[in-house]
mmCIF file of C-alpha atoms in Angstrom:
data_model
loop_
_atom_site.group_PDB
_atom_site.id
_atom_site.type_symbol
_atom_site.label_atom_id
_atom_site.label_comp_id
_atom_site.label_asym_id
_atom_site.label_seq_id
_atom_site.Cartn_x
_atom_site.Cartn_y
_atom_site.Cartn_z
ATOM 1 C CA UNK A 145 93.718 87.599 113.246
ATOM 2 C CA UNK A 146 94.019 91.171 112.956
ATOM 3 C CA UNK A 147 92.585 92.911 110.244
ATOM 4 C CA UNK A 148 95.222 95.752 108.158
ATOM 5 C CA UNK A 149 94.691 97.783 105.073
ATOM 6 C CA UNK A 150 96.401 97.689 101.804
ATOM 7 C CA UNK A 151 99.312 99.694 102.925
ATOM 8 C CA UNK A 152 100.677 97.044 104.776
ATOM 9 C CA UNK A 153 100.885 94.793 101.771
ATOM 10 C CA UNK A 154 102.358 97.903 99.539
ATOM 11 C CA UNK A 155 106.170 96.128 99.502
ATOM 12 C CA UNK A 156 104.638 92.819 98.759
ATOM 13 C CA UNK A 157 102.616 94.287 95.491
ATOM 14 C CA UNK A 158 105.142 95.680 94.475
ATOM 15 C CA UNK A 159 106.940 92.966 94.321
ATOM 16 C CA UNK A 160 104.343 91.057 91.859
ATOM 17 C CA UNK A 161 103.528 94.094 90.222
ATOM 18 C CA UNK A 162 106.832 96.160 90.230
ATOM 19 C CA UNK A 163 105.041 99.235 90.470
ATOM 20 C CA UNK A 164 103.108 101.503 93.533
ATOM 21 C CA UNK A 165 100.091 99.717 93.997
ATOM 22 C CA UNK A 166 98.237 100.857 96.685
ATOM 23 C CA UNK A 167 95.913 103.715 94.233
ATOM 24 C CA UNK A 168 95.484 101.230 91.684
ATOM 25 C CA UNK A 169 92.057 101.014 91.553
ATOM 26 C CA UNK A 170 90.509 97.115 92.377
ATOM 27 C CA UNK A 171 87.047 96.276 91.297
ATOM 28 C CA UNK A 172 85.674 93.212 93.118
ATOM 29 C CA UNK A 173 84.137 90.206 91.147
ATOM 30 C CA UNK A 174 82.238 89.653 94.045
ATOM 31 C CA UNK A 175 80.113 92.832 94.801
ATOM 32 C CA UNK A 176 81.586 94.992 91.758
ATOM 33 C CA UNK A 177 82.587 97.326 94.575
ATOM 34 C CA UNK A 178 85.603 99.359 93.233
ATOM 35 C CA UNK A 179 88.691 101.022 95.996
ATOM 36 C CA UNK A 180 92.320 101.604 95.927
ATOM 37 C CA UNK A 181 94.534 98.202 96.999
ATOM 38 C CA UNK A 182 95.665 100.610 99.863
ATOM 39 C CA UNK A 183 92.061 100.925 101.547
ATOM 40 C CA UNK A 184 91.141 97.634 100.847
ATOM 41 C CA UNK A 185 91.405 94.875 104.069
ATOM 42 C CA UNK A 186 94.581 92.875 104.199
ATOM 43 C CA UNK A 187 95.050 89.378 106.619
ATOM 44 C CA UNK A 188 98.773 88.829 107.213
ATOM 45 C CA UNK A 189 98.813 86.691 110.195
ATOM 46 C CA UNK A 190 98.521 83.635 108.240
ATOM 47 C CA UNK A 191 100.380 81.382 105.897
ATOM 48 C CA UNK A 192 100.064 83.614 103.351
ATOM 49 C CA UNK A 193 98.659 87.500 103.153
ATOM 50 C CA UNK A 194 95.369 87.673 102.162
ATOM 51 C CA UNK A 195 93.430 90.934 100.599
ATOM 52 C CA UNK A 196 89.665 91.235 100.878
ATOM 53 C CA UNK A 197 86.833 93.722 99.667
ATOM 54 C CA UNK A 198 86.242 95.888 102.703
ATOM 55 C CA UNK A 199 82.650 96.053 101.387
ATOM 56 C CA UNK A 200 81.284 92.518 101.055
ATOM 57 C CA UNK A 201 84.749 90.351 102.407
ATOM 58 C CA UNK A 202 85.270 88.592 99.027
ATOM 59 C CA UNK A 203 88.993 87.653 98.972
ATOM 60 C CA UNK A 204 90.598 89.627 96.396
ATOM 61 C CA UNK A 205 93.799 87.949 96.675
ATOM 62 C CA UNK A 206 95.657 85.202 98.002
ATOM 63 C CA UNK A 207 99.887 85.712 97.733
ATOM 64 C CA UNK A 208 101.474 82.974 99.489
ATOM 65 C CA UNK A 209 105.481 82.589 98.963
ATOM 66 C CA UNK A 210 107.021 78.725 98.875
ATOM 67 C CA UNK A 211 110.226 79.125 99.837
ATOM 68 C CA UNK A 212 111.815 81.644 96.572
ATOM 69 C CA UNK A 213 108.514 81.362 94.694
ATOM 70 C CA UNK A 214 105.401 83.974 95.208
ATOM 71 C CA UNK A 215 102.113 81.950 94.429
ATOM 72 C CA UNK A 216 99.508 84.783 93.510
ATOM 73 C CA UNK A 217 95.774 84.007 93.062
ATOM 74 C CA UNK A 218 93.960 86.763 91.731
ATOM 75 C CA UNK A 219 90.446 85.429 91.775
ATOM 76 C CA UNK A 220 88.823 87.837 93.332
ATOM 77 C CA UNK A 221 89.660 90.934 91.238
ATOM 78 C CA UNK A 222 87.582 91.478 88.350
ATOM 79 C CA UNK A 223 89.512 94.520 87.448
ATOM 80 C CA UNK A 224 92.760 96.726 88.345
ATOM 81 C CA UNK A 225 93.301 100.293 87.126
ATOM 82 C CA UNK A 226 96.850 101.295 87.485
ATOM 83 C CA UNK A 227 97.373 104.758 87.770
ATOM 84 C CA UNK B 220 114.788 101.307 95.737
ATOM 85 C CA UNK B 221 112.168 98.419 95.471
ATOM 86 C CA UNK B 222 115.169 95.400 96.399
ATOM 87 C CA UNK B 223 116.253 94.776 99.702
ATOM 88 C CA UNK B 224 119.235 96.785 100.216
ATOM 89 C CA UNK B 225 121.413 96.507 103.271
ATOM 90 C CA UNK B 226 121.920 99.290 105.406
ATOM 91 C CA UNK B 227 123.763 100.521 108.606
ATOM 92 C CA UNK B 228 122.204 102.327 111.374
ATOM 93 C CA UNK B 229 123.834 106.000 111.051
ATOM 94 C CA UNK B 230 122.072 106.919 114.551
ATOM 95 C CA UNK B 231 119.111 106.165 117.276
ATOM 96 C CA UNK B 232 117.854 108.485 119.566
ATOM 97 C CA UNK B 233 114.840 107.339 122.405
ATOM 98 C CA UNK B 234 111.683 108.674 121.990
ATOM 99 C CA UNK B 235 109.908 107.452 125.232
ATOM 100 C CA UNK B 236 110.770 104.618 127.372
ATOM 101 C CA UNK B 237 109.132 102.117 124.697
ATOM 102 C CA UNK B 238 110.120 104.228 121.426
ATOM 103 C CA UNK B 239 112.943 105.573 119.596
ATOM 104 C CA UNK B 240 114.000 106.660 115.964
ATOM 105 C CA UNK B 241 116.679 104.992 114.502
ATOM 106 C CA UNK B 242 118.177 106.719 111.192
ATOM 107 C CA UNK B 243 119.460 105.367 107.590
ATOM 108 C CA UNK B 244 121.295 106.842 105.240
ATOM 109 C CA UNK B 245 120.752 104.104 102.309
ATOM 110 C CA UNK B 246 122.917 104.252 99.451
ATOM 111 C CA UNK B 247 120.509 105.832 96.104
ATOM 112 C CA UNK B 248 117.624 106.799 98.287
ATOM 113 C CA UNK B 249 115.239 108.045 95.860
ATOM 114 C CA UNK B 250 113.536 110.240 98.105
ATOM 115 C CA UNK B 251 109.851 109.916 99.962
ATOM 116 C CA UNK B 252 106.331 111.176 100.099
ATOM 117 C CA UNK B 253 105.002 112.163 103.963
ATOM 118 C CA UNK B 254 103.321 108.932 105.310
ATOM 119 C CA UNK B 255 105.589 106.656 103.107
ATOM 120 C CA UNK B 256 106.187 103.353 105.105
ATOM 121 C CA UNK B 257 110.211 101.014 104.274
ATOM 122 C CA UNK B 258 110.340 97.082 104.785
ATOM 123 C CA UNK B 259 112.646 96.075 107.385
ATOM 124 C CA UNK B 260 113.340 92.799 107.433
ATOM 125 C CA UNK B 261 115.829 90.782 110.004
ATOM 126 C CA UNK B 262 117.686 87.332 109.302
ATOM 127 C CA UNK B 263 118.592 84.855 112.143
ATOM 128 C CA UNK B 264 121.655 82.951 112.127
ATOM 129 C CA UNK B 265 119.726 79.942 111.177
ATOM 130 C CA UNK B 266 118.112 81.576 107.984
ATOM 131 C CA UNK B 267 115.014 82.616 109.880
ATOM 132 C CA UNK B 268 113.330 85.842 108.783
ATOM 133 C CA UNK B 269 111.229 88.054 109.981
ATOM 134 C CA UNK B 270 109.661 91.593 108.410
ATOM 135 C CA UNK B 271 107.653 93.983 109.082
ATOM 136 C CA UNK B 272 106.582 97.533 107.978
ATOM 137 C CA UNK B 273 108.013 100.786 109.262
ATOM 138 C CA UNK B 274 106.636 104.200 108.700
ATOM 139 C CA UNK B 275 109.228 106.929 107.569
ATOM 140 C CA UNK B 276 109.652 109.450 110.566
ATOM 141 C CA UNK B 277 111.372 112.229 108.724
ATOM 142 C CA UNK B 278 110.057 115.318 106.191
ATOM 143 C CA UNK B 279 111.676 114.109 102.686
ATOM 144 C CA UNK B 280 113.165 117.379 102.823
ATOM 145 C CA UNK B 281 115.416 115.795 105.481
ATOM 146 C CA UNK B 282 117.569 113.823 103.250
ATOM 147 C CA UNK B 283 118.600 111.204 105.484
ATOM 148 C CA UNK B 284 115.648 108.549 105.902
ATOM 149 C CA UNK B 285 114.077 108.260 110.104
ATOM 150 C CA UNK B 286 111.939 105.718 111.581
ATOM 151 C CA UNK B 287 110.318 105.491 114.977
ATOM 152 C CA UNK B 288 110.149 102.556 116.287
ATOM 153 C CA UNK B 289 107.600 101.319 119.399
ATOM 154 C CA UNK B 290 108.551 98.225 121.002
ATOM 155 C CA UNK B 291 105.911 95.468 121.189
ATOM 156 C CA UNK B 292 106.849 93.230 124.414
ATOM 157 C CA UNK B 293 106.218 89.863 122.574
ATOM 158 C CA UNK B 294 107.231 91.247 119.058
ATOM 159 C CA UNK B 295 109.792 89.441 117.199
ATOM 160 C CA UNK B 296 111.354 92.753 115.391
ATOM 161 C CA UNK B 297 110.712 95.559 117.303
ATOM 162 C CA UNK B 298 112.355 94.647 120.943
ATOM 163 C CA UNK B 299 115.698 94.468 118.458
ATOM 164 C CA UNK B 300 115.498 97.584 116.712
ATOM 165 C CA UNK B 301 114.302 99.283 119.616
ATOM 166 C CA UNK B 302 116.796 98.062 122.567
ATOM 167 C CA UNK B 303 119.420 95.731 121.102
ATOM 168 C CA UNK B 304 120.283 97.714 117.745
ATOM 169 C CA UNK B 305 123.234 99.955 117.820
ATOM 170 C CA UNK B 306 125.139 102.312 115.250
ATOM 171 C CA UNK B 307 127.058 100.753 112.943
ATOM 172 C CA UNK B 308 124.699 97.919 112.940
ATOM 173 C CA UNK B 309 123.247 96.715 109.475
ATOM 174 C CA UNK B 310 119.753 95.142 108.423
ATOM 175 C CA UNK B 311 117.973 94.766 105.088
ATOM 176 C CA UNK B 312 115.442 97.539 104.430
ATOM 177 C CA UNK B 313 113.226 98.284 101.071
ATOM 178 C CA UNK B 314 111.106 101.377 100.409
ATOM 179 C CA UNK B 315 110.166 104.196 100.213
ATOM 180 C CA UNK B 316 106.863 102.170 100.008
ATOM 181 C CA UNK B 317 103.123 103.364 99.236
ATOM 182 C CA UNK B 318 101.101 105.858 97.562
ATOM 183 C CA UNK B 319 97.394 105.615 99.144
ATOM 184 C CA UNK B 320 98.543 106.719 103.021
ATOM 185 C CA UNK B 321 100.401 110.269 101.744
ATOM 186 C CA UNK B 322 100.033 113.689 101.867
ATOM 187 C CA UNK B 323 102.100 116.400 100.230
ATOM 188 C CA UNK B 324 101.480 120.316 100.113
ATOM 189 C CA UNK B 325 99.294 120.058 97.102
ATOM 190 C CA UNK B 326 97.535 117.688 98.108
ATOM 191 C CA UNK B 327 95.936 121.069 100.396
ATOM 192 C CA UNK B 328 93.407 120.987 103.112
ATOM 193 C CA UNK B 329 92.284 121.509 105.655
ATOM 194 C CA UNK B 330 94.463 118.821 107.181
ATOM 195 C CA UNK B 331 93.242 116.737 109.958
ATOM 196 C CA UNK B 332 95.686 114.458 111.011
ATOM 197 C CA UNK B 333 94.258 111.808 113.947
ATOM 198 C CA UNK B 334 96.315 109.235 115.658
ATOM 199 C CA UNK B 335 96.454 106.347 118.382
ATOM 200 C CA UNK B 336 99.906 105.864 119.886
ATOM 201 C CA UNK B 337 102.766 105.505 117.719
ATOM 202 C CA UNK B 338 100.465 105.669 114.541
ATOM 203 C CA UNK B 339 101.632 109.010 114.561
ATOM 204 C CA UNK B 340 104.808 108.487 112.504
ATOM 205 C CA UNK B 341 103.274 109.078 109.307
ATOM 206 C CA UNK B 342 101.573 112.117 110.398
ATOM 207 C CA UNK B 343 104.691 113.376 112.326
ATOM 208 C CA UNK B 344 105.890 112.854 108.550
ATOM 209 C CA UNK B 345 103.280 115.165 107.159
ATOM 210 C CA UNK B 346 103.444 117.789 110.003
ATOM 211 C CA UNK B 347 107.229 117.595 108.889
ATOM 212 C CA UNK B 348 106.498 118.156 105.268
ATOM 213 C CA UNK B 349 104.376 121.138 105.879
ATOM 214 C CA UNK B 350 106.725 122.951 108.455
ATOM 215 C CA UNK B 351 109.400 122.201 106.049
ATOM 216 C CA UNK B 352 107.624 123.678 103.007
ATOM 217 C CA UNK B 353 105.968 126.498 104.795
ATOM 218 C CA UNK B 354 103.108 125.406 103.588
ATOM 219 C CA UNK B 355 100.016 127.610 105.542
ATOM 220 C CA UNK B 356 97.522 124.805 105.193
ATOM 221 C CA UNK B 357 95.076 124.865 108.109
ATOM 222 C CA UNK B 358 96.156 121.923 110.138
ATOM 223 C CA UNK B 359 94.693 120.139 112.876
ATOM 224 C CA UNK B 360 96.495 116.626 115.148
ATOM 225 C CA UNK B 361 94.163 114.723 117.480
ATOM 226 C CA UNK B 362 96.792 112.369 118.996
ATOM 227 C CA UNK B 363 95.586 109.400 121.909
ATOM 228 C CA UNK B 364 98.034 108.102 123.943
ATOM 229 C CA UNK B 365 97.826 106.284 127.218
ATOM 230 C CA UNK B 366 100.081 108.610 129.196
ATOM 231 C CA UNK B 367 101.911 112.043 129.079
ATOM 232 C CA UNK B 368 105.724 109.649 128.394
ATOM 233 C CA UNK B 369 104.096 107.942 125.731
ATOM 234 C CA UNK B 370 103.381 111.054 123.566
ATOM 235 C CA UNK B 371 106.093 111.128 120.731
ATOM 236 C CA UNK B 372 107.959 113.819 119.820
ATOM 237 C CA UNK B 373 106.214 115.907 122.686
ATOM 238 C CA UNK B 374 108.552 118.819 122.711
ATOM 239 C CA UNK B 375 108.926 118.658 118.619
ATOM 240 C CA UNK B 376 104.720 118.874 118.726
ATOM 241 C CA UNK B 377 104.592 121.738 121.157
ATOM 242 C CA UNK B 378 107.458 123.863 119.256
ATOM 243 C CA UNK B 379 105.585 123.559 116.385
ATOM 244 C CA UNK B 380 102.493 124.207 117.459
ATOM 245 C CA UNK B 381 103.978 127.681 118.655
ATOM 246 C CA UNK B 382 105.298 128.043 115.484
ATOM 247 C CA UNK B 383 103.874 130.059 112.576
ATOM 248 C CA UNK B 384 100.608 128.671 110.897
ATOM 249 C CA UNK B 385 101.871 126.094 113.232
ATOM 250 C CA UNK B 386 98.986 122.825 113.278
ATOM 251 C CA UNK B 387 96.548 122.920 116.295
ATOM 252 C CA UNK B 388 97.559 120.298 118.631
ATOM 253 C CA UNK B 389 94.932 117.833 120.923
ATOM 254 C CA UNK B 390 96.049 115.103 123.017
ATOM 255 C CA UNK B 391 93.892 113.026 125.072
ATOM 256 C CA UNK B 392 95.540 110.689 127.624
ATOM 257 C CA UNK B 393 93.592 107.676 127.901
ATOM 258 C CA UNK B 394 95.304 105.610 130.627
ATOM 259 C CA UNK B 395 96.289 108.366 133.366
ATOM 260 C CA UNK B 396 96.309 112.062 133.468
ATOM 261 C CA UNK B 397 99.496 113.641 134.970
ATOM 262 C CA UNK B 398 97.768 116.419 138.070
ATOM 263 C CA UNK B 399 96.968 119.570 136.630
ATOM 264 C CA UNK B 400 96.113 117.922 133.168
ATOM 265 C CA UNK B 401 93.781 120.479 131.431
ATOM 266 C CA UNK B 402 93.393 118.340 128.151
ATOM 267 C CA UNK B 403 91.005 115.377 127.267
ATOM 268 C CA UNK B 404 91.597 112.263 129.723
ATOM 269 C CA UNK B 405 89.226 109.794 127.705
ATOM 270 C CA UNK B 406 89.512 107.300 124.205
ATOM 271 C CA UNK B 407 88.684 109.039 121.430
ATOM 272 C CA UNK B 408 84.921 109.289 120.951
ATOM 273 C CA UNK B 409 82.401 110.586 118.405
ATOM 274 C CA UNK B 410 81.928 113.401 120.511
ATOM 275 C CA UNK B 411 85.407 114.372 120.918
ATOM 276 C CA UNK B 412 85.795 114.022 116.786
ATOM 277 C CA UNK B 413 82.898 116.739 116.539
ATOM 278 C CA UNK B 414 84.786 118.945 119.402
ATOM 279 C CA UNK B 415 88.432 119.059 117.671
ATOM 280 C CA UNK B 416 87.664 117.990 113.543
ATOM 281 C CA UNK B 417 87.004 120.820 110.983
ATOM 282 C CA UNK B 418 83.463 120.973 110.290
ATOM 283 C CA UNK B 419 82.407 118.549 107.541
ATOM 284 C CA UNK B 420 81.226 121.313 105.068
ATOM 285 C CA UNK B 421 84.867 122.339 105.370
ATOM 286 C CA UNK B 422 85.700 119.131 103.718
ATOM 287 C CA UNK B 423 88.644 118.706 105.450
ATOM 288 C CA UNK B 424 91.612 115.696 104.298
ATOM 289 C CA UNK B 425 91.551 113.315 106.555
ATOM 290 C CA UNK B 426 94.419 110.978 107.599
ATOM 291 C CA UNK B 427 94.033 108.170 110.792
ATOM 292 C CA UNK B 428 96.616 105.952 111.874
ATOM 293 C CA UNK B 429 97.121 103.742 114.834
ATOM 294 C CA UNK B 430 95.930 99.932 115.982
ATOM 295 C CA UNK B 431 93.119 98.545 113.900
ATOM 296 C CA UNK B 432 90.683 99.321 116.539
ATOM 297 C CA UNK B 433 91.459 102.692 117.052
ATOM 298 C CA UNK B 434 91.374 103.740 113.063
ATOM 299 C CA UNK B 435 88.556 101.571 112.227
ATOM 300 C CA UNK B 436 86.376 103.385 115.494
ATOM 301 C CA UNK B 437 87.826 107.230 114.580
ATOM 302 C CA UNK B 438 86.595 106.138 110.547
ATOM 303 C CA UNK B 439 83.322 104.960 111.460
ATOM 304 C CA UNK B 440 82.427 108.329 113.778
ATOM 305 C CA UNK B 441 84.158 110.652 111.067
ATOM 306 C CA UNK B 442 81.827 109.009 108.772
ATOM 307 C CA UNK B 443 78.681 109.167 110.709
ATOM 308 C CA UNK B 444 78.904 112.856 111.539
ATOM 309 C CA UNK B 445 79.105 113.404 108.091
ATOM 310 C CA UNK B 446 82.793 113.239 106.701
ATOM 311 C CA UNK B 447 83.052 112.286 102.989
ATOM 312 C CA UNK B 448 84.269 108.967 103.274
ATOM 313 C CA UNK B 449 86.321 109.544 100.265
ATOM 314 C CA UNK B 450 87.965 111.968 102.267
ATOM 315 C CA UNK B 451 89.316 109.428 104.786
ATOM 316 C CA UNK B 452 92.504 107.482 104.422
ATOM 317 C CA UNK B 453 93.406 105.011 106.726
ATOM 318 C CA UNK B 454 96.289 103.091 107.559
ATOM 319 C CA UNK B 455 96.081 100.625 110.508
ATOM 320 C CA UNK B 456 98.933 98.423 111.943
ATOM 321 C CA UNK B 457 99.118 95.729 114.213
ATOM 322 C CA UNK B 458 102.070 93.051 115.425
ATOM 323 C CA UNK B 459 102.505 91.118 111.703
ATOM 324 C CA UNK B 460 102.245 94.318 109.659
ATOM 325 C CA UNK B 461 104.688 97.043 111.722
ATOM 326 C CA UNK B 462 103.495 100.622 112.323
#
């Protein structure tokens, strides 16, 4: 599956979030590894779209929609900075 | 804008053989940031829908909203918008989208601006942007395409280029050189970064854009002859995201 970035899940957090997300700053609870949701790797080839830390692959997030409802686990994230 | 909104197609003009810009003019358009990306997304009769990402084409200072458009032979969107879409034709679009992938005037430079194919919409965006503001911000395009038709906006890149403080222009052809071809004939290599980048101590913005391959390659070399990776923003595409 190919790997994008966190631009190409920028309409899709902003639907969750209803604000620009991609330089909101993530910090990973995996490595502690901090980036902007736009650099950070995004799998969309799947059932749902999937982000992951571009430094040690932890997945971030999971957003998955059932039919009119957007599942969002947020796992991953130890922290967002919205700026 | 951040809801669907439905729009008509206002006008489409080809770009190459595979590519062409189709334009919008949606109803409360807010306005965009150079390398901004809209939604487009496509119902069947049967409910079915498909959506994918499209970068915006156009300077903001445009007013009307362009995207550019290369067709993927086994996509599900693109052959549609590309071929089969005509004026007067409506589909469901959201945007402007994305704050990471831009660049505006301020933002300063020196600009280098590197692209693979038709990841050069959101730099064409920026290019835009700066002609439009007369901005003198030292800028630089390394562009790879796989033959002299596929280069967008050819004549567009060469006017400018010509232009005042116009941005120093580098394509490499990586599939076939046309005879008498003077410029790079190769993929984009670490060696052909060094040749046509600013100088790292000039600490120059970076922007990269094409297939994931392409970006994640140019971003590695950039990096390891000695590019501030902070400095780097990428923004790859492939067939589920858009581009």
């Amino acid at each position: 599956m190919e790997r994008l970035d966190g631009n190409a899940a920028a309409g899709l957090l902003r639907e969750i979030f209803a604000r620009e997300m991609t330089v909101a700053i993530e910090t990973c609870a995996g490595c502690g590894s901090s980036e902007p949701l736009g650099a950070v790797h995004v799998y969309m080839g799947g059932p749902g779209t999937v982000l992951r830390c571009p430094h040690c692959t932890m997945m971030l997030m999971c957003i998955v929609r059932v039919g009119d409802e957007l599942h969002v686990d947020l796992g991953g994230v130890r922290s967002i900075e919205l700026r | 804008m951040a809801v669907w909104q439905t729009v008509e197609l206002v006008a489409k003009q080809p770009e190459t053989p595979t590519a062409a810009t189709l334009r919008f003019s949606p109803d409360g358009w807010p306005g965009h940031r150079a390398g901004q990306h809209v939604d487009v997304r496509l119902t069947a009769d049967d409910g079915y829908q498909a959506q994918r990402s499209y970068s915006i084409a156009s300077a903001p200072d445009d007013g009307a909203l362009a995207i550019t458009v290369e067709r993927l032979d086994d996509g599900e969107v693109s052959p549609y918008l590309v071929d089969d879409m005509a004026p007067g034709d409506a589909l469901e679009l959201r945007g402007p989208i994305g704050g990471w992938f831009v660049w505006d005037v301020a933002d300063g430079g020196p600009l280098l601006l590197v692209a693979g194919g038709s990841g050069l919409v959101p730099l064409m965006g920026m290019l835009r942007r700066r002609r439009a503001a007369g901005a003198a911000v030292p800028a630089r395009l390394l562009l790879s395409a796989r033959t002299v038709q596929d280069v967008l906006y050819a004549d567009e890149l060469h006017a400018l280029e010509a232009g005042e403080d116009g941005p120093e222009v580098t394509i490499t052809l990586t599939r076939e050189a046309p005879p008498g071809w003077s410029g790079y004939d190769r993929r984009v290599d670490r060696e052909l970064l060094d040749a046509v980048a600013w100088p790292p101590a000039e600490r120059p913005r970076v922007y990269v854009c094409g297939p994931t391959a392409f970006v994640e390659k140019v971003a590695a070399d950039l990096v390891a002859l000695g590019h501030d990776p902070g400095l780097v923003r990428t923004e790859r595409f492939g067939p589920t995201g858009g581009g």
